[in-house]
Coordinates of C-alpha atoms in Angstrom, one line a residue:
Chain A
M1 CA 19.3 -27.1 -37.7
A2 CA 16.9 -24.6 -39.2
Y3 CA 14.1 -26.4 -37.4
L4 CA 15.9 -25.9 -34.1
F5 CA 16.4 -22.2 -34.8
Q6 CA 12.8 -21.9 -35.7
Q7 CA 11.8 -23.5 -32.4
I8 CA 14.1 -21.3 -30.5
L9 CA 12.4 -18.3 -32.0
N10 CA 9.0 -19.7 -31.0
A11 CA 10.3 -20.3 -27.6
L12 CA 11.5 -16.7 -27.3
Q13 CA 8.1 -15.5 -28.3
L14 CA 6.2 -17.6 -25.8
G15 CA 8.8 -17.1 -23.1
S16 CA 8.6 -13.3 -23.4
I17 CA 4.9 -13.4 -22.8
Y18 CA 5.3 -15.7 -19.8
A19 CA 8.0 -13.4 -18.5
L20 CA 5.8 -10.4 -18.8
I21 CA 3.1 -12.1 -16.8
A22 CA 5.5 -13.5 -14.3
L23 CA 6.8 -10.0 -13.6
G24 CA 3.4 -9.0 -12.3
Y25 CA 3.3 -12.0 -9.9
T26 CA 6.8 -11.4 -8.7
M27 CA 6.4 -7.6 -8.2
V28 CA 3.3 -8.0 -6.1
Y29 CA 4.9 -10.8 -4.2
G30 CA 8.0 -8.8 -3.6
I31 CA 6.2 -5.9 -2.2
M32 CA 3.4 -7.6 -0.2
T33 CA 4.5 -11.3 0.0
M34 CA 1.1 -12.1 -1.5
I35 CA 0.3 -14.4 -4.4
N36 CA -2.0 -12.4 -6.6
F37 CA -3.9 -15.2 -8.2
A38 CA -6.1 -12.8 -10.1
H39 CA -3.1 -11.8 -12.2
G40 CA -3.7 -14.5 -14.8
D41 CA -7.2 -13.1 -15.3
I42 CA -5.9 -9.5 -15.6
F43 CA -3.8 -10.9 -18.5
M44 CA -7.1 -12.3 -20.0
V45 CA -8.8 -8.9 -19.6
G46 CA -5.8 -7.4 -21.4
A47 CA -6.5 -9.8 -24.4
F48 CA -10.2 -8.9 -24.3
L49 CA -9.4 -5.1 -24.2
C50 CA -7.3 -5.7 -27.3
F51 CA -10.3 -7.3 -28.9
V52 CA -12.5 -4.4 -27.9
A53 CA -9.9 -1.9 -29.1
A54 CA -9.6 -3.6 -32.4
T55 CA -13.3 -4.2 -33.2
V56 CA -15.5 -1.7 -31.3
L57 CA -13.2 1.2 -31.0
G58 CA -11.3 0.5 -34.2
L59 CA -7.9 1.7 -32.8
S60 CA -4.6 1.0 -34.5
F61 CA -1.7 -0.8 -33.0
I62 CA -0.1 1.6 -30.6
P63 CA -3.3 3.2 -29.2
A64 CA -4.7 -0.3 -28.8
L65 CA -1.7 -1.4 -26.8
L66 CA -1.9 1.6 -24.6
F67 CA -5.6 1.0 -24.2
S68 CA -5.0 -2.5 -23.0
M69 CA -2.2 -1.5 -20.7
L70 CA -4.0 1.4 -19.1
G71 CA -7.2 -0.5 -18.8
C72 CA -5.4 -3.3 -17.0
A73 CA -3.5 -0.9 -14.8
L74 CA -6.7 0.8 -13.7
L75 CA -8.3 -2.6 -13.0
G76 CA -5.2 -3.6 -11.0
V77 CA -5.4 -0.5 -8.8
V78 CA -9.2 -0.9 -8.3
I79 CA -8.7 -4.5 -7.3
E80 CA -5.9 -3.6 -4.9
R81 CA -7.9 -0.8 -3.3
L82 CA -11.2 -2.6 -2.9
A83 CA -10.1 -6.2 -2.3
Y84 CA -6.5 -6.4 -1.0
K85 CA -5.9 -3.2 1.0
P86 CA -8.4 -4.0 3.7
L87 CA -6.7 -7.4 4.2
R88 CA -3.1 -6.2 4.6
E89 CA -3.1 -7.0 8.3
A90 CA -5.2 -10.1 8.0
P91 CA -3.6 -13.6 7.7
R92 CA -1.8 -13.9 4.3
V93 CA -4.0 -16.7 3.2
S94 CA -7.2 -14.6 3.3
A95 CA -5.6 -12.2 0.8
V96 CA -4.7 -15.2 -1.4
I97 CA -8.3 -16.6 -1.3
T98 CA -9.6 -13.1 -2.0
A99 CA -7.4 -13.0 -5.0
L100 CA -8.7 -16.4 -6.2
G101 CA -12.2 -15.0 -5.8
V102 CA -11.5 -11.9 -7.7
G103 CA -9.9 -13.9 -10.5
L104 CA -13.0 -16.1 -10.7
M105 CA -15.2 -13.0 -10.8
L106 CA -13.2 -11.5 -13.7
E107 CA -13.5 -14.7 -15.6
H108 CA -17.2 -15.1 -15.2
L109 CA -18.0 -11.4 -15.7
T110 CA -16.1 -11.7 -19.0
L111 CA -18.1 -14.9 -19.7
V112 CA -21.4 -12.9 -19.2
F113 CA -20.4 -10.4 -21.8
S114 CA -18.7 -12.8 -24.2
P115 CA -20.0 -16.4 -23.9
Y116 CA -18.2 -17.5 -27.1
P117 CA -14.5 -17.5 -27.9
R118 CA -13.6 -14.4 -29.9
H119 CA -11.3 -14.0 -32.9
V120 CA -9.1 -11.0 -32.6
P121 CA -8.5 -9.2 -36.0
A122 CA -4.9 -8.7 -37.0
L123 CA -3.8 -5.2 -35.8
W124 CA -0.4 -5.6 -37.3
S125 CA 0.0 -6.5 -40.9
S126 CA 2.6 -9.1 -40.4
A127 CA 5.3 -9.6 -43.0
S128 CA 7.6 -12.7 -42.9
W129 CA 11.1 -13.1 -44.0
H130 CA 13.0 -16.3 -44.8
V131 CA 16.5 -16.5 -43.5
G132 CA 18.3 -19.7 -44.3
G133 CA 15.2 -21.9 -43.9
V134 CA 14.0 -20.1 -40.8
T135 CA 10.7 -18.2 -41.1
L136 CA 10.8 -15.0 -39.2
S137 CA 7.5 -13.0 -39.0
S138 CA 7.6 -9.3 -38.1
L139 CA 4.9 -10.0 -35.4
Q140 CA 7.3 -12.4 -33.7
V141 CA 10.1 -9.9 -33.7
L142 CA 7.7 -7.2 -32.5
I143 CA 6.6 -9.4 -29.6
I144 CA 10.1 -10.3 -28.5
V145 CA 11.5 -6.7 -28.9
L146 CA 8.5 -5.1 -27.2
S147 CA 8.6 -7.4 -24.2
V148 CA 12.4 -7.1 -23.9
L149 CA 12.0 -3.3 -24.0
L150 CA 9.3 -3.4 -21.3
M151 CA 11.5 -5.6 -19.1
V152 CA 14.6 -3.4 -19.5
F153 CA 12.4 -0.4 -18.6
L154 CA 11.1 -2.2 -15.5
D155 CA 14.5 -3.3 -14.5
W156 CA 15.7 0.3 -14.8
L157 CA 12.7 1.6 -13.0
V158 CA 13.2 -0.7 -10.0
R159 CA 17.0 -0.3 -9.8
R160 CA 17.6 3.3 -10.7
T161 CA 14.6 5.5 -9.8
M162 CA 13.1 6.9 -6.6
L163 CA 10.0 4.9 -7.2
G164 CA 12.1 1.7 -7.5
L165 CA 13.9 2.6 -4.3
A166 CA 10.5 3.0 -2.5
I167 CA 9.3 -0.3 -3.9
R168 CA 12.4 -2.1 -2.7
A169 CA 12.2 -0.3 0.7
I170 CA 8.7 -1.5 1.2
S171 CA 9.5 -5.0 0.3
W172 CA 12.4 -4.9 2.8
D173 CA 10.2 -3.6 5.7
R174 CA 6.9 -1.9 5.2
T175 CA 6.7 -0.4 8.7
V176 CA 10.2 1.1 8.6
A177 CA 9.6 2.4 5.1
A178 CA 6.5 4.2 6.3
I179 CA 8.4 5.7 9.2
M180 CA 11.0 6.9 6.8
G181 CA 8.4 8.8 4.8
V182 CA 7.7 6.5 1.9
P183 CA 4.0 6.9 0.9
V184 CA 3.3 3.2 1.3
D185 CA -0.3 3.1 0.0
A186 CA 0.5 5.1 -3.1
V187 CA 3.6 3.0 -3.9
I188 CA 1.8 -0.3 -3.5
S189 CA -1.0 0.9 -5.8
L190 CA 1.6 2.0 -8.3
T191 CA 3.3 -1.4 -8.1
F192 CA -0.1 -3.1 -8.8
A193 CA -0.6 -0.7 -11.7
I194 CA 2.8 -1.5 -13.2
G195 CA 2.4 -5.2 -12.7
A196 CA -1.1 -5.2 -14.2
S197 CA -0.2 -3.1 -17.1
L198 CA 2.6 -5.5 -18.0
G199 CA 0.0 -8.3 -17.7
G200 CA -2.2 -6.3 -20.0
A201 CA 0.6 -5.9 -22.5
A202 CA 1.2 -9.6 -22.3
G203 CA -2.5 -10.3 -23.0
F204 CA -2.4 -7.9 -25.9
L205 CA 0.6 -9.6 -27.5
Y206 CA -0.8 -13.0 -26.8
A207 CA -4.0 -12.0 -28.5
L208 CA -2.0 -11.0 -31.6
A209 CA 0.1 -14.1 -31.6
Y210 CA -2.7 -16.6 -30.9
P211 CA -5.8 -14.8 -32.0
V212 CA -8.6 -16.9 -30.5
I213 CA -9.4 -15.7 -27.0
D214 CA -11.8 -16.9 -24.4
P215 CA -12.5 -16.0 -20.7
Y216 CA -10.6 -19.0 -19.3
M217 CA -7.4 -18.4 -21.3
G218 CA -5.9 -16.7 -18.3
V219 CA -6.2 -19.6 -16.0
I220 CA -3.6 -22.0 -17.4
V221 CA -1.3 -19.3 -18.8
G222 CA -1.5 -17.4 -15.5
W223 CA -0.7 -20.5 -13.4
K224 CA 2.2 -21.3 -15.8
A225 CA 3.5 -17.8 -15.5
F226 CA 3.3 -18.1 -11.7
I227 CA 5.3 -21.2 -11.9
A228 CA 7.8 -19.4 -14.1
A229 CA 8.0 -16.7 -11.4
V230 CA 8.7 -19.3 -8.7
V231 CA 11.3 -21.1 -10.8
G232 CA 13.2 -17.8 -11.2
G233 CA 12.8 -17.2 -7.5
I234 CA 9.7 -15.3 -6.6
G235 CA 10.1 -11.7 -5.6
N236 CA 13.1 -11.4 -7.8
I237 CA 12.5 -9.4 -11.0
R238 CA 15.3 -10.7 -13.1
G239 CA 14.4 -14.2 -11.9
A240 CA 10.9 -13.8 -13.2
M241 CA 12.2 -12.9 -16.7
L242 CA 14.6 -15.9 -16.6
G243 CA 11.9 -18.2 -15.4
G244 CA 9.5 -17.1 -18.2
F245 CA 12.1 -17.8 -20.9
I246 CA 13.0 -21.1 -19.4
L247 CA 9.4 -22.2 -19.2
G248 CA 8.7 -21.0 -22.8
A249 CA 11.8 -22.9 -24.0
V250 CA 10.9 -26.1 -22.2
E251 CA 7.4 -26.1 -23.6
I252 CA 8.3 -25.3 -27.1
L253 CA 11.1 -27.8 -27.3
V254 CA 9.1 -30.6 -25.8
A255 CA 6.3 -29.9 -28.3
A256 CA 8.8 -29.7 -31.1
F257 CA 10.5 -33.1 -30.5
L258 CA 7.8 -35.2 -28.7
P259 CA 4.1 -35.6 -29.2
S260 CA 2.6 -32.3 -28.3
T261 CA 0.2 -33.7 -25.8
Y262 CA 3.2 -34.4 -23.6
R263 CA 4.0 -30.7 -23.5
D264 CA 2.4 -29.8 -20.2
L265 CA 3.3 -33.1 -18.6
I266 CA 7.0 -32.8 -19.3
A267 CA 7.2 -29.1 -18.7
F268 CA 5.6 -29.5 -15.2
A269 CA 7.6 -32.5 -14.4
L270 CA 10.8 -30.7 -15.2
L271 CA 9.7 -27.7 -13.0
F272 CA 8.8 -30.1 -10.3
I273 CA 12.3 -31.6 -10.3
L274 CA 13.9 -28.2 -10.5
L275 CA 12.0 -27.0 -7.5
I276 CA 13.1 -30.1 -5.6
C277 CA 16.7 -29.4 -6.4
K278 CA 16.6 -25.7 -5.9
P279 CA 13.6 -25.0 -3.6
Y280 CA 14.0 -21.3 -3.7
G281 CA 14.2 -20.9 -7.4
I282 CA 17.2 -20.2 -9.5
L283 CA 17.9 -16.6 -8.4
G284 CA 16.0 -16.6 -5.2
Q285 CA 17.6 -16.4 -1.8
P286 CA 16.4 -18.7 1.0
R287 CA 15.0 -16.6 3.8
P288 CA 16.4 -17.8 7.2
Q289 CA 13.8 -18.9 9.7
K290 CA 13.8 -16.6 12.7
V291 CA 13.3 -18.1 16.2
Chain B
M1 CA -21.3 -39.6 28.6
N2 CA -24.6 -37.8 27.8
R3 CA -23.0 -36.2 24.8
H4 CA -21.8 -39.5 23.3
W5 CA -25.4 -40.8 23.5
T6 CA -26.7 -37.8 21.6
I7 CA -24.1 -38.1 18.9
G8 CA -24.7 -41.8 18.6
L9 CA -28.5 -41.3 18.3
L10 CA -27.9 -38.5 15.7
L11 CA -25.6 -40.8 13.6
L12 CA -28.1 -43.6 13.9
A13 CA -30.9 -41.3 12.7
G14 CA -28.7 -40.1 9.9
A15 CA -27.9 -43.7 8.8
A16 CA -31.6 -44.6 8.9
L17 CA -32.5 -41.6 6.9
S18 CA -29.8 -42.2 4.3
W19 CA -31.2 -45.7 3.9
A20 CA -34.8 -44.6 3.9
I21 CA -34.6 -41.6 1.6
P22 CA -33.7 -43.5 -1.6
R23 CA -35.7 -46.6 -0.5
Y24 CA -39.0 -44.8 -0.1
E25 CA -38.2 -41.8 -2.3
L26 CA -38.7 -39.3 0.4
L27 CA -36.9 -36.7 -1.7
N28 CA -36.9 -36.2 -5.4
P29 CA -33.9 -37.5 -7.3
Y30 CA -32.4 -34.0 -7.7
L31 CA -32.3 -33.3 -4.0
Q32 CA -30.9 -36.8 -3.4
A33 CA -28.1 -36.2 -5.8
T34 CA -27.4 -32.8 -4.2
L35 CA -27.3 -34.5 -0.8
M36 CA -24.8 -37.0 -2.0
Y37 CA -22.6 -34.4 -3.6
L38 CA -22.8 -32.5 -0.3
G39 CA -21.3 -35.6 1.5
I40 CA -18.5 -35.8 -1.0
N41 CA -17.8 -32.1 -0.6
I42 CA -17.7 -32.4 3.1
I43 CA -15.0 -35.1 2.8
L44 CA -13.0 -32.9 0.4
A45 CA -13.3 -29.8 2.5
T46 CA -12.5 -31.5 5.8
S47 CA -9.4 -33.3 4.4
L48 CA -8.1 -30.1 2.7
N49 CA -8.7 -28.3 6.0
L50 CA -6.3 -30.7 7.6
I51 CA -3.5 -29.4 5.4
N52 CA -4.4 -25.8 4.9
G53 CA -6.1 -25.1 8.2
Y54 CA -4.6 -27.3 10.9
L55 CA -1.1 -27.8 9.4
G56 CA -1.0 -24.2 8.1
E57 CA 0.4 -25.0 4.8
F58 CA -1.1 -24.0 1.5
S59 CA -1.8 -26.9 -0.8
V60 CA -3.5 -26.4 -4.1
G61 CA -3.3 -30.0 -5.4
H62 CA -6.3 -31.5 -3.8
A63 CA -8.1 -32.1 -7.1
G64 CA -5.0 -34.1 -8.2
F65 CA -5.4 -36.5 -5.3
M66 CA -9.1 -36.7 -5.9
A67 CA -8.3 -37.6 -9.5
V68 CA -5.9 -40.3 -8.5
G69 CA -8.5 -41.8 -6.2
A70 CA -11.3 -41.5 -8.7
Y71 CA -9.3 -43.2 -11.5
A72 CA -7.9 -45.9 -9.3
S73 CA -11.2 -47.0 -7.9
A74 CA -13.0 -46.6 -11.3
I75 CA -10.4 -48.8 -13.0
L76 CA -10.9 -51.4 -10.3
T77 CA -14.7 -51.6 -10.7
V78 CA -14.7 -51.2 -14.5
M79 CA -11.9 -53.4 -15.5
L80 CA -10.5 -55.6 -12.8
L81 CA -13.1 -56.7 -10.2
P82 CA -15.9 -59.0 -11.4
V83 CA -19.1 -57.3 -12.2
G84 CA -22.0 -57.9 -9.8
A85 CA -19.9 -59.9 -7.4
A86 CA -19.9 -59.6 -3.7
A87 CA -20.7 -56.7 -1.6
W88 CA -17.1 -56.0 -0.7
R89 CA -16.3 -54.9 -4.3
F90 CA -17.3 -51.3 -3.9
P91 CA -15.7 -50.6 -0.5
L92 CA -12.6 -52.3 -1.6
A93 CA -12.4 -50.1 -4.7
I94 CA -12.9 -47.0 -2.6
M95 CA -10.3 -48.1 -0.1
A96 CA -7.9 -48.8 -3.0
G97 CA -8.6 -45.3 -4.4
G98 CA -7.8 -43.8 -1.1
C99 CA -4.6 -45.8 -0.7
A100 CA -3.5 -44.9 -4.2
A101 CA -4.0 -41.2 -3.4
A102 CA -2.3 -41.6 0.0
L103 CA 0.7 -43.2 -1.7
T104 CA 0.8 -40.4 -4.2
G105 CA 0.6 -38.0 -1.3
L106 CA 3.7 -39.6 0.2
V107 CA 5.5 -39.2 -3.1
V108 CA 4.6 -35.6 -3.3
A109 CA 5.1 -34.9 0.4
I110 CA 8.7 -36.2 0.7
P111 CA 10.2 -33.6 -1.6
A112 CA 7.5 -30.9 -1.0
F113 CA 8.1 -30.5 2.7
R114 CA 11.7 -29.6 2.1
T115 CA 10.2 -26.1 1.6
R116 CA 7.3 -24.3 3.1
G117 CA 4.5 -21.9 2.3
D118 CA 4.3 -20.6 -1.2
Y119 CA 6.8 -23.1 -2.5
L120 CA 4.7 -25.9 -1.2
A121 CA 1.8 -24.3 -3.1
I122 CA 3.7 -24.5 -6.3
V123 CA 4.9 -28.1 -5.8
T124 CA 1.3 -29.2 -5.2
L125 CA 0.1 -27.2 -8.1
A126 CA 2.6 -28.7 -10.4
F127 CA 1.7 -32.1 -9.1
A128 CA -2.0 -31.5 -9.9
M129 CA -1.2 -30.4 -13.4
I130 CA 1.1 -33.4 -13.9
V131 CA -1.7 -35.8 -12.9
K132 CA -4.1 -34.1 -15.2
S133 CA -1.9 -34.2 -18.2
A134 CA -0.6 -37.7 -17.4
L135 CA -4.2 -38.9 -17.4
E136 CA -4.8 -37.1 -20.7
N137 CA -2.0 -39.1 -22.2
I138 CA -3.0 -42.6 -21.0
N139 CA -5.2 -44.1 -23.6
A140 CA -6.1 -47.1 -21.6
V141 CA -8.3 -44.9 -19.3
G142 CA -9.8 -43.0 -22.2
G143 CA -7.2 -40.2 -22.4
P144 CA -8.8 -36.7 -22.7
R145 CA -12.2 -38.3 -23.5
G146 CA -12.5 -39.7 -20.0
L147 CA -13.5 -43.0 -18.5
L148 CA -17.1 -44.1 -19.4
G149 CA -19.3 -46.9 -18.1
I150 CA -18.7 -46.6 -14.4
E151 CA -21.4 -48.2 -12.4
G152 CA -23.5 -46.0 -10.1
L153 CA -22.4 -47.8 -7.0
S154 CA -22.3 -44.7 -4.8
T155 CA -25.5 -44.9 -2.9
M156 CA -26.6 -42.6 -0.1
P157 CA -25.8 -45.0 2.8
W158 CA -22.3 -45.5 1.4
I159 CA -21.7 -41.8 1.1
F160 CA -23.1 -41.2 4.5
A161 CA -20.9 -43.8 6.0
W162 CA -17.7 -42.5 4.3
T163 CA -18.5 -38.9 5.3
V164 CA -19.0 -39.9 8.9
L165 CA -15.8 -42.0 8.8
S166 CA -13.7 -39.3 7.3
V167 CA -14.9 -36.6 9.6
W168 CA -14.5 -38.9 12.6
V169 CA -10.9 -40.0 11.6
I170 CA -9.8 -36.4 10.9
R171 CA -11.3 -35.0 14.0
N172 CA -9.7 -37.7 16.1
F173 CA -6.4 -37.2 14.4
V174 CA -6.5 -33.5 15.1
Y175 CA -7.1 -34.0 18.8
S176 CA -4.7 -36.9 19.1
N177 CA -1.1 -36.5 20.2
P178 CA 0.4 -36.3 16.7
G179 CA -2.5 -33.9 15.9
R180 CA -1.3 -31.6 18.6
G181 CA 2.1 -31.7 16.8
V182 CA 0.3 -30.6 13.7
L183 CA -1.2 -27.6 15.5
A184 CA 2.2 -26.8 17.0
I185 CA 3.8 -26.8 13.5
R186 CA 1.2 -24.3 12.4
E187 CA 1.8 -22.0 15.3
D188 CA 5.6 -22.1 15.1
E189 CA 7.5 -24.7 13.2
V190 CA 10.9 -24.0 14.8
A191 CA 9.4 -24.0 18.3
A192 CA 7.6 -27.2 17.6
E193 CA 10.8 -28.9 16.5
L194 CA 12.6 -27.7 19.6
M195 CA 9.8 -29.1 21.8
G196 CA 10.5 -32.5 20.3
V197 CA 7.8 -32.7 17.5
N198 CA 9.2 -34.8 14.6
T199 CA 8.0 -32.1 12.2
R200 CA 8.8 -34.0 9.1
R201 CA 7.0 -37.2 10.1
V202 CA 4.0 -35.3 11.5
K203 CA 3.6 -33.3 8.3
I204 CA 3.9 -36.3 6.0
R205 CA 1.4 -38.2 8.1
A206 CA -1.1 -35.4 8.0
F207 CA -0.6 -34.9 4.3
M208 CA -1.1 -38.6 3.7
I209 CA -4.3 -38.7 5.7
A210 CA -5.6 -35.7 3.8
S211 CA -4.8 -37.2 0.4
F212 CA -6.3 -40.6 1.5
F213 CA -9.7 -38.9 2.0
A214 CA -9.3 -36.9 -1.1
G215 CA -8.9 -40.2 -2.9
V216 CA -11.9 -41.6 -1.2
A217 CA -14.0 -38.6 -2.2
G218 CA -12.7 -39.0 -5.7
G219 CA -13.8 -42.7 -5.8
L220 CA -17.3 -41.9 -4.5
F221 CA -17.5 -39.0 -7.0
A222 CA -16.6 -41.3 -9.9
H223 CA -19.2 -43.8 -9.0
L224 CA -21.8 -41.2 -8.4
L225 CA -21.3 -39.2 -11.7
Q226 CA -20.5 -42.5 -13.5
F227 CA -18.1 -40.6 -15.8
I228 CA -14.7 -39.1 -15.1
S229 CA -12.4 -37.2 -17.4
P230 CA -9.2 -35.3 -16.6
R231 CA -10.9 -32.0 -17.2
I232 CA -13.2 -32.5 -14.2
F233 CA -10.1 -32.5 -11.9
D234 CA -8.5 -29.3 -13.1
I235 CA -7.6 -26.3 -11.1
T236 CA -11.2 -25.1 -10.9
K237 CA -12.1 -28.1 -8.8
T238 CA -9.3 -27.3 -6.4
T239 CA -10.5 -23.7 -6.2
D240 CA -14.0 -25.0 -5.3
I241 CA -12.6 -27.0 -2.4
L242 CA -10.5 -24.1 -1.3
V243 CA -13.5 -21.9 -1.3
M244 CA -15.4 -24.4 0.9
V245 CA -12.6 -24.5 3.4
Y246 CA -12.0 -20.8 3.7
L247 CA -15.7 -20.0 3.6
G248 CA -16.3 -22.3 6.6
G249 CA -13.2 -21.3 8.3
V250 CA -9.7 -22.7 8.6
G251 CA -8.7 -25.0 11.4
S252 CA -12.3 -26.0 12.2
I253 CA -14.0 -29.3 11.4
G254 CA -17.4 -27.8 11.9
G255 CA -16.3 -25.0 9.7
S256 CA -15.5 -27.3 6.8
I257 CA -18.9 -28.9 7.2
V258 CA -20.6 -25.6 7.2
G259 CA -18.5 -24.3 4.3
A260 CA -19.2 -27.4 2.2
S261 CA -22.9 -27.2 3.0
M262 CA -23.2 -23.5 2.2
F263 CA -21.2 -23.9 -1.0
T264 CA -23.3 -26.8 -2.2
V265 CA -26.6 -25.3 -1.2
L266 CA -25.8 -21.8 -2.6
Q267 CA -24.6 -23.3 -5.8
E268 CA -27.9 -25.1 -6.3
C269 CA -30.0 -22.2 -5.1
L270 CA -28.4 -19.7 -7.4
R271 CA -28.7 -22.0 -10.4
P272 CA -31.6 -20.1 -11.9
L273 CA -29.3 -17.1 -12.3
G274 CA -27.3 -18.9 -15.0
V275 CA -23.9 -17.4 -15.7
W276 CA -24.4 -14.7 -13.1
R277 CA -24.3 -17.4 -10.4
M278 CA -20.6 -17.9 -11.3
V279 CA -20.1 -14.1 -10.7
I280 CA -22.0 -14.0 -7.5
M281 CA -20.3 -17.0 -5.8
P282 CA -16.8 -15.5 -5.9
L283 CA -18.2 -12.1 -5.0
L284 CA -19.7 -13.6 -1.9
L285 CA -16.4 -15.2 -1.1
V286 CA -14.5 -11.9 -1.5
L287 CA -17.0 -10.1 0.6
L288 CA -16.8 -12.8 3.3
M289 CA -13.0 -12.5 3.3
L290 CA -13.2 -8.7 3.6
F291 CA -15.6 -8.7 6.5
R292 CA -14.8 -12.0 8.1
P293 CA -11.3 -13.0 7.0
R294 CA -11.1 -16.2 8.9
G295 CA -14.3 -17.6 7.4
I296 CA -17.5 -18.3 9.2
M297 CA -16.2 -20.4 12.0
G298 CA -12.6 -19.2 12.0
L299 CA -10.5 -21.4 14.3
R300 CA -13.5 -22.1 16.5
D301 CA -15.4 -25.3 16.4
F302 CA -18.8 -26.7 17.5
P303 CA -18.5 -28.0 21.0
W304 CA -19.4 -31.5 20.0
F305 CA -16.3 -31.8 17.9
R306 CA -14.1 -30.9 20.9
P307 CA -12.8 -33.4 23.3
S308 CA -14.3 -33.3 26.8
V309 CA -11.1 -32.2 28.4
E310 CA -10.0 -29.2 26.4
C311 CA -6.5 -27.9 26.3
P312 CA -6.4 -24.1 26.4
Q313 CA -6.2 -22.7 22.9
R314 CA -4.5 -19.5 21.9
P315 CA -6.9 -16.8 21.0
P316 CA -7.4 -16.4 17.3
E317 CA -6.0 -12.9 17.2
T318 CA -2.4 -14.1 17.7
H319 CA -2.4 -16.6 14.9
P320 CA 0.5 -15.8 12.6
S321 CA 1.0 -16.5 8.8

């Protein structure tokens, strides 16, 4: 029983990181119907910024987190302005391929500057408590609480503020939103900034939880988070959070009760089956085909 | 008629060269190997173009089909078929690899085509990851260490023959009656269905043809590199093939050939740059997409890939999605 609780805790930790990344995918998809395949690598940059903040700059926890988030936000905006904005009217696939290219570039630029895996020093002196056989580390609690706070904040932002209204208006119909006076370019850039900063936060937390980082870490984690976003129903913010937690739970529970090499196999097979049963994700709405 | 003669002569010259180059060492082994990888890349790009370019779907599972073909054919030659036996052993193994991949393609296509677009992307992606981690868990084929001791059966004439065959089959499929159905689905699926295209069957057929040739390419690849491991067929491989297709131009057989050639040649030419090569390649891709979003050929094709009597094509500007 204690073992199960322990695993649920681990699942929450991994799931909250997936959920944070999935939010970036789903926000960009919601506003531009574009899969931003570079997002997994923005997550990786977030982890490396954490490393830079901890070693080169010697920052403490909160400034380092802000450094990662702001750095990634800036990167997200730059990528959007330089690479995606010119392609808004092009076929959607061109933007997707550009995103793949940008992602590869980020990976290999990081590889140029850091050819070896890096070890991130502990920014958070982690204490652990034992509650009825379950080991609870303060880092775990921190990761879960911080991600949930960020998600609640984002949900509030999208549902209750003018900026959120503008985001939803653009995802509803970009042209009409522009006619109604929504500053489309600025809002899209801001959406990228928010999504990328969440990815940066995820990278930061990931680097603290699993402290060996390398330039390719964003590939698999990023694709998995994308799958989480799709499982929840892409374009749907609450769906992305749900999908992230489901994916984390499936992975951890498979690894806990079966040989761990089966983790990816079973996780992906389950997702495959889920998508066949619910092709638009759990919370997604099927879009009717117009004639 | 004249055109057919030229093509026939060119193919004959190519076949003769592919036999003569290794026989008389006209090129150094490095260039020979590059040429052979080029052939495999052409097969991969052309077959992916059938799904992503002509059918207008977005599949990211091509490396998965390639892996199925590679493992199936390598298992045949390493474990099942007698060593050094008759000449039919290698083509049989490659055919078997292709068929295995096509069957897997069928298994993926039936559920996958219930949805469209981004969801198809995710189903194929999940499929590729399932293949990779399944192979990592099967110890009989070496698990994560990979399969060793594959004979180097992929010779230049074989690769030339398979490349020509796959380009020929895919080109003829695209310009056949069901191929027109494929194009109709790309332009407007609902309209295609209303006009009597059996969209489901046409899609599955196109998908199976594409995965067959991905499997063939995988088999050739396995017998050229003489070593395969699940890691080779990960998402990076799919990205490479996607880059070739979109570099050359979607919906264009000539484009796939140009894209695969440019990709292979550039990759070799930029090798002295070391790690920077891997930065420059994607940068080139991004620049290309920004200034020529449809790739180099972009829905056009070399005249010799077109049938003599040409149906009027819609101008590229009106292409949706």
